[in-house]
GROMACS .gro file of C-alpha atoms in nm:
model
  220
    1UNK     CA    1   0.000   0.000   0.000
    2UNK     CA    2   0.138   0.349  -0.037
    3UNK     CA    3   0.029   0.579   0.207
    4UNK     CA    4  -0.056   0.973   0.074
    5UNK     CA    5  -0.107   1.277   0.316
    6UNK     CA    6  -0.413   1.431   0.266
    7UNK     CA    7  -0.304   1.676   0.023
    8UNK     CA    8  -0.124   1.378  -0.182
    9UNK     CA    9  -0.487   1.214  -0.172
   10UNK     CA   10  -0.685   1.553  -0.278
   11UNK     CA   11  -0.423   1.623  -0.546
   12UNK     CA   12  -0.417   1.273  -0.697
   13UNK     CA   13  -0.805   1.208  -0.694
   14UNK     CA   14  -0.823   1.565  -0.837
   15UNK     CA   15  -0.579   1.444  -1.117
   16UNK     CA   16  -0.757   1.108  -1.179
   17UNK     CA   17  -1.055   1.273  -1.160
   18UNK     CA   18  -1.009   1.514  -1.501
   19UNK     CA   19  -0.828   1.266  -1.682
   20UNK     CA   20  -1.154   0.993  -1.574
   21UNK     CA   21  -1.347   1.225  -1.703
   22UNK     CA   22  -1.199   1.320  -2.054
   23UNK     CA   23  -1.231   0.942  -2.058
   24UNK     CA   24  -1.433   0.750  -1.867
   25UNK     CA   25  -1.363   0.412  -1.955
   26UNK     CA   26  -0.994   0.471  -1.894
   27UNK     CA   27  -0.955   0.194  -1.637
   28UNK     CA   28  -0.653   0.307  -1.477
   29UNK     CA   29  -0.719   0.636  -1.338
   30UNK     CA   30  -1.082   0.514  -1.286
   31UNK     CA   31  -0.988   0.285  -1.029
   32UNK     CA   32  -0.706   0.547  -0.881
   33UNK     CA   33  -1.040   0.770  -0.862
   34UNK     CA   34  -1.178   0.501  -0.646
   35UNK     CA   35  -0.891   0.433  -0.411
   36UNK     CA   36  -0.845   0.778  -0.333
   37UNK     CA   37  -1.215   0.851  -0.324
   38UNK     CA   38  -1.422   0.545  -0.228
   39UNK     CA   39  -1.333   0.540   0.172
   40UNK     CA   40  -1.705   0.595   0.244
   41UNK     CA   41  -1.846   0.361  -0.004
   42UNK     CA   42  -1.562   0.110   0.065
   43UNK     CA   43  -1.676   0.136   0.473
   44UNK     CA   44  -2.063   0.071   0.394
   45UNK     CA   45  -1.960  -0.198   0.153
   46UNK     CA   46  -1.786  -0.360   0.461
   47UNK     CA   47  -2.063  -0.332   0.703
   48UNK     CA   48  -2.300  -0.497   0.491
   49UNK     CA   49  -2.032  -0.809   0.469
   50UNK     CA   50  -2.017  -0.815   0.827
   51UNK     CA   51  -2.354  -0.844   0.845
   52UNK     CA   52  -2.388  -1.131   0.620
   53UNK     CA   53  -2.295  -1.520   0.724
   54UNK     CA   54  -2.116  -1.579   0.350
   55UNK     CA   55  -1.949  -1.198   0.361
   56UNK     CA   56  -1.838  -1.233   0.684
   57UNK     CA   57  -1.677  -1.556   0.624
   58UNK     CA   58  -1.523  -1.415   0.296
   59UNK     CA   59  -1.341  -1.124   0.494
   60UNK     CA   60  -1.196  -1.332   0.711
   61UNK     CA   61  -1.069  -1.607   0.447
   62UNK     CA   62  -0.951  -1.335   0.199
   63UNK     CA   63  -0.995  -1.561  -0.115
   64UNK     CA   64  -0.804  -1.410  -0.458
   65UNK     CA   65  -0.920  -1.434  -0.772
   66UNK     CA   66  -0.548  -1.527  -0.998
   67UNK     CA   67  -0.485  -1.724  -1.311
   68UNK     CA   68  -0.417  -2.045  -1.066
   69UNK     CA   69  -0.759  -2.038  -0.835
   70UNK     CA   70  -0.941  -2.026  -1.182
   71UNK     CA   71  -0.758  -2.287  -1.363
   72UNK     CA   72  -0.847  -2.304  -1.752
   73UNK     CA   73  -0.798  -2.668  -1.701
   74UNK     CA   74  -1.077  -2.741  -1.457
   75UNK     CA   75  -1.330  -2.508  -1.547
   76UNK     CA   76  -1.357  -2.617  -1.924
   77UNK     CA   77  -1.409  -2.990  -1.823
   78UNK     CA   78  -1.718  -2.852  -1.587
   79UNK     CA   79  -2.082  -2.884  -1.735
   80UNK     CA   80  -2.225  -2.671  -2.027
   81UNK     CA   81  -2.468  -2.527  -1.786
   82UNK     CA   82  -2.253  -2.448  -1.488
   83UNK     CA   83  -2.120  -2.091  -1.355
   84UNK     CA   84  -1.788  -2.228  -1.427
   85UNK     CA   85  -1.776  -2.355  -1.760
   86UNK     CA   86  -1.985  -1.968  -1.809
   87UNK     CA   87  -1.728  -1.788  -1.668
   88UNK     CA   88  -1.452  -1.988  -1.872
   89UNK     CA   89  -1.609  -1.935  -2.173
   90UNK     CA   90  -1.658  -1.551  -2.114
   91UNK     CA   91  -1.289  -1.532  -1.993
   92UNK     CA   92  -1.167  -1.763  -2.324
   93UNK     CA   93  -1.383  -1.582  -2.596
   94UNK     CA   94  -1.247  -1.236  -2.457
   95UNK     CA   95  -0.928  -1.320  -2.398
   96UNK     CA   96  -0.920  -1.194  -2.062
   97UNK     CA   97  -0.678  -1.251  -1.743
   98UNK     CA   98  -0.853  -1.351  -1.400
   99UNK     CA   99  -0.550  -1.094  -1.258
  100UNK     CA  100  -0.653  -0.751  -1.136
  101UNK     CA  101  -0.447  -0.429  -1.097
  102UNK     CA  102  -0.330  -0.433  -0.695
  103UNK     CA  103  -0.513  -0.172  -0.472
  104UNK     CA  104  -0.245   0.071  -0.365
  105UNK     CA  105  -0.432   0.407  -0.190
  106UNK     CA  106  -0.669   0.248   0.036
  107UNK     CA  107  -0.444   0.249   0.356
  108UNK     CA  108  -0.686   0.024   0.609
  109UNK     CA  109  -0.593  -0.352   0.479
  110UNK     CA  110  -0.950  -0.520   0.524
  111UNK     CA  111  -1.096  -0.211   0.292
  112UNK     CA  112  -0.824  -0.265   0.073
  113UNK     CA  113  -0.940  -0.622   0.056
  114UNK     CA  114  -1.268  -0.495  -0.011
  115UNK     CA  115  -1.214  -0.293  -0.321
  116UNK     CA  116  -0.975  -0.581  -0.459
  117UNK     CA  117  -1.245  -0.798  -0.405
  118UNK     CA  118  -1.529  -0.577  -0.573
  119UNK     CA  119  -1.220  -0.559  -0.910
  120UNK     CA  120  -1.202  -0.954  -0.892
  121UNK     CA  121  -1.611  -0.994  -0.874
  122UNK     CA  122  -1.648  -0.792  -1.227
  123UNK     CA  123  -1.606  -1.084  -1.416
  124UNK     CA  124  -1.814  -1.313  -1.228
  125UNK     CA  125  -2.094  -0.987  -1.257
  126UNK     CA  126  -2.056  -0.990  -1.629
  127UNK     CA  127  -2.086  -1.421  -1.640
  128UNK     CA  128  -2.427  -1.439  -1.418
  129UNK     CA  129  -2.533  -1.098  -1.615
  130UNK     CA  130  -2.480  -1.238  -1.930
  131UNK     CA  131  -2.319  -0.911  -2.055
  132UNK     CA  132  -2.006  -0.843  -2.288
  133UNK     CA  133  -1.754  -0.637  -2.302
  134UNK     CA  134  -1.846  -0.380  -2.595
  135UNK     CA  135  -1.838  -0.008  -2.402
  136UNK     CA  136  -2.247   0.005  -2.402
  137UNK     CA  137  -2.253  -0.338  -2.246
  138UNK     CA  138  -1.936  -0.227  -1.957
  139UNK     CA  139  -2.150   0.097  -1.874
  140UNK     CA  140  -2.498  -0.111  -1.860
  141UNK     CA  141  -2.270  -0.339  -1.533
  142UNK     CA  142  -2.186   0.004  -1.428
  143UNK     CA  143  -2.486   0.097  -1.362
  144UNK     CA  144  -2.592  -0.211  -1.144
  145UNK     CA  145  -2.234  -0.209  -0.947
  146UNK     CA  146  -2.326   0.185  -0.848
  147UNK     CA  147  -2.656   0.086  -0.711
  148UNK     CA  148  -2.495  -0.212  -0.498
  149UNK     CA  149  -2.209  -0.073  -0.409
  150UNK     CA  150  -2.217   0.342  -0.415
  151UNK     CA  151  -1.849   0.357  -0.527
  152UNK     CA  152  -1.778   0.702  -0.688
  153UNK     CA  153  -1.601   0.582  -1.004
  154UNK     CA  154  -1.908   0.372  -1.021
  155UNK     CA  155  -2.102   0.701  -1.080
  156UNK     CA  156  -1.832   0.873  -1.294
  157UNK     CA  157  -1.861   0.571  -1.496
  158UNK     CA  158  -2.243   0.533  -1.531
  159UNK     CA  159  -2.286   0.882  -1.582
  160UNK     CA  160  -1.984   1.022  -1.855
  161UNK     CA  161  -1.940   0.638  -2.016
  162UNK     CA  162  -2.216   0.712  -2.229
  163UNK     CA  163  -2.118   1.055  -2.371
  164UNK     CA  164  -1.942   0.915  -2.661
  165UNK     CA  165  -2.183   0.615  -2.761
  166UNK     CA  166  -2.375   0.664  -3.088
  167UNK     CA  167  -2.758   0.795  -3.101
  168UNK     CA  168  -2.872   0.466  -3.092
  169UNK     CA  169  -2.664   0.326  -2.849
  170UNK     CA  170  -2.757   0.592  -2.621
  171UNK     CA  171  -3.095   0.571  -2.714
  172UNK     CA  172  -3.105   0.158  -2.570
  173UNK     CA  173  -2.920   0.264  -2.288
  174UNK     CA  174  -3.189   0.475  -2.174
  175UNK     CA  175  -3.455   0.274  -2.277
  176UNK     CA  176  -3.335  -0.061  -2.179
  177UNK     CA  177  -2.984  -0.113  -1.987
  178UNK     CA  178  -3.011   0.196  -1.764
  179UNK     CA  179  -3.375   0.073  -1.630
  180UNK     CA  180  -3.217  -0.309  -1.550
  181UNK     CA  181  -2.942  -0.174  -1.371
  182UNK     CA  182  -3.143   0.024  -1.132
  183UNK     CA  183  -3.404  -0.191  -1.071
  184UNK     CA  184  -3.133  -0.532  -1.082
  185UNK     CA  185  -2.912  -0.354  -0.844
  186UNK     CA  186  -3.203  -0.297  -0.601
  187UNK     CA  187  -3.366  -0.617  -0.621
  188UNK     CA  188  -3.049  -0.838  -0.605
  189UNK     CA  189  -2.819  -1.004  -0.335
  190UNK     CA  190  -2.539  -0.767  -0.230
  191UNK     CA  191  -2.277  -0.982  -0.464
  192UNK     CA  192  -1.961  -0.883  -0.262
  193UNK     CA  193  -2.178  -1.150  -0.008
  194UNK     CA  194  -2.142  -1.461  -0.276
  195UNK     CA  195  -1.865  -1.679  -0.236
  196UNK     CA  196  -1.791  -1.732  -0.599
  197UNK     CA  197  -1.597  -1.966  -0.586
  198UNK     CA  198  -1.794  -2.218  -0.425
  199UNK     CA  199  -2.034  -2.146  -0.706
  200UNK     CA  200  -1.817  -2.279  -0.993
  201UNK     CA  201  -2.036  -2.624  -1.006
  202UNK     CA  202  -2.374  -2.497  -0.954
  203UNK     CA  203  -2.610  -2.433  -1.242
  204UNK     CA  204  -2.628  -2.095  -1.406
  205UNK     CA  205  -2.982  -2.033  -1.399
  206UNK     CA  206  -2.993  -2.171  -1.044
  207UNK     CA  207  -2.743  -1.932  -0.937
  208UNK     CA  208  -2.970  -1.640  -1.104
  209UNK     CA  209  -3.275  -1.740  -0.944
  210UNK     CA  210  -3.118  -1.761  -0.571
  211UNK     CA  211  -2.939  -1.425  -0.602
  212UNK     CA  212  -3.223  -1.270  -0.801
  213UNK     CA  213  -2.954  -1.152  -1.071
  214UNK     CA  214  -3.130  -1.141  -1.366
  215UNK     CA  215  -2.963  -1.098  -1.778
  216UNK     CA  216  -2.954  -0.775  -1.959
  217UNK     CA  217  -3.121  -0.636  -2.230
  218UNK     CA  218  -2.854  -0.671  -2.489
  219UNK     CA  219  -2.680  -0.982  -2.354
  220UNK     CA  220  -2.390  -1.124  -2.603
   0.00000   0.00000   0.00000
């Protein structure tokens, strides 16, 4: 972790911030936006694990999401209609990495743990959600993460992703993805309270139904 005095905090979220929102979907200064930030957020997001039986127990057994706790090699030989074979074949076709970037400005460890964990969820968000990774789709999960979660960037995101989308893009948005996100985030399980990774066998639609997490409009 790298610790900032206060003014190091106010001058790098300031920096992140303008450069975040020139471009929204740059990830890097993004998530800088929501170290430096996302205390708040981070502290509620906390509270409601420690209020939970599965989030409680995930706090205090710190699992990682990494290339080797989601081996390639098991989840392709799991089920067609399993989370895990899902999530394999939405990290294969996108030729994505299970690795996240390392929280650095969020000084307290066990928040720190919480925003890494919230980074290593995304993928599992955008498996049960059933949504890609084209920019409409990416802002359509933002919206949904902002309700559950309140994270700052999650607003910034939500809010300025959308400026450079086409008409029609930003006419579906409103219509359609904007409308699932609120209403998904609200109705759902607080997903930094499912364990994941004991999920991995368990049918798709199962998993769906129990964590009232339903698919998108606009699902790849």
């Amino acid at each position: 972790m790298i610790k900032l005095t206060n003014t190091q905090r106010v001058l790098l979220a300031a920096g992140s911030a303008v450069g975040a929102l020139a471009n929204p979907l740059r990830g890097d200064l993004v998530a800088t936006l929501g170290e430096t930030t996302g205390t708040a957020a981070l502290m509620k997001m906390r509270q409601k694990m420690k209020m939970n039986k599965t989030g409680l127990e995930i706090l205090k057994e710190r699992p990682r999401v990494t290339e080797e706790t989601m081996s390639t090699s098991y989840l392709s030989t799991l089920p067609s209609n399993t989370f895990g074979h899902h999530y394999y074949r939405f990290m294969h076709d996108n030729g994505l990495s299970a690795q996240r970037a390392t929280t650095k400005f969020v000084e307290d460890e066990e928040l720190a743990y919480v925003m890494t964990r919230y980074r290593e969820n995304h993928d599992f968000l955008h498996t049960l959600t059933g949504l890609g990774v084209t920019v409409p789709e990416e802002i359509c999960l933002k919206w949904y993460e902002m309700v559950q979660t309140e994270l700052p960037m999650c607003y910034l995101s939500a809010v300025f992703g959308p400026l450079p989308l086409s008409l029609s893009e930003k006419q579906f948005l409103l219509a359609k993805q904007i409308p699932w996100g609120l209403a998904c985030g609200r109705a759902s399980s607080f997903f930094m309270n499912i364990y994941f990774e004991r999920e991995l066998e368990n049918d798709i639609n199962d998993m769906r139904r129990r964590y009232k997490i339903s698919v998108a409009p606009n699902a790849t």
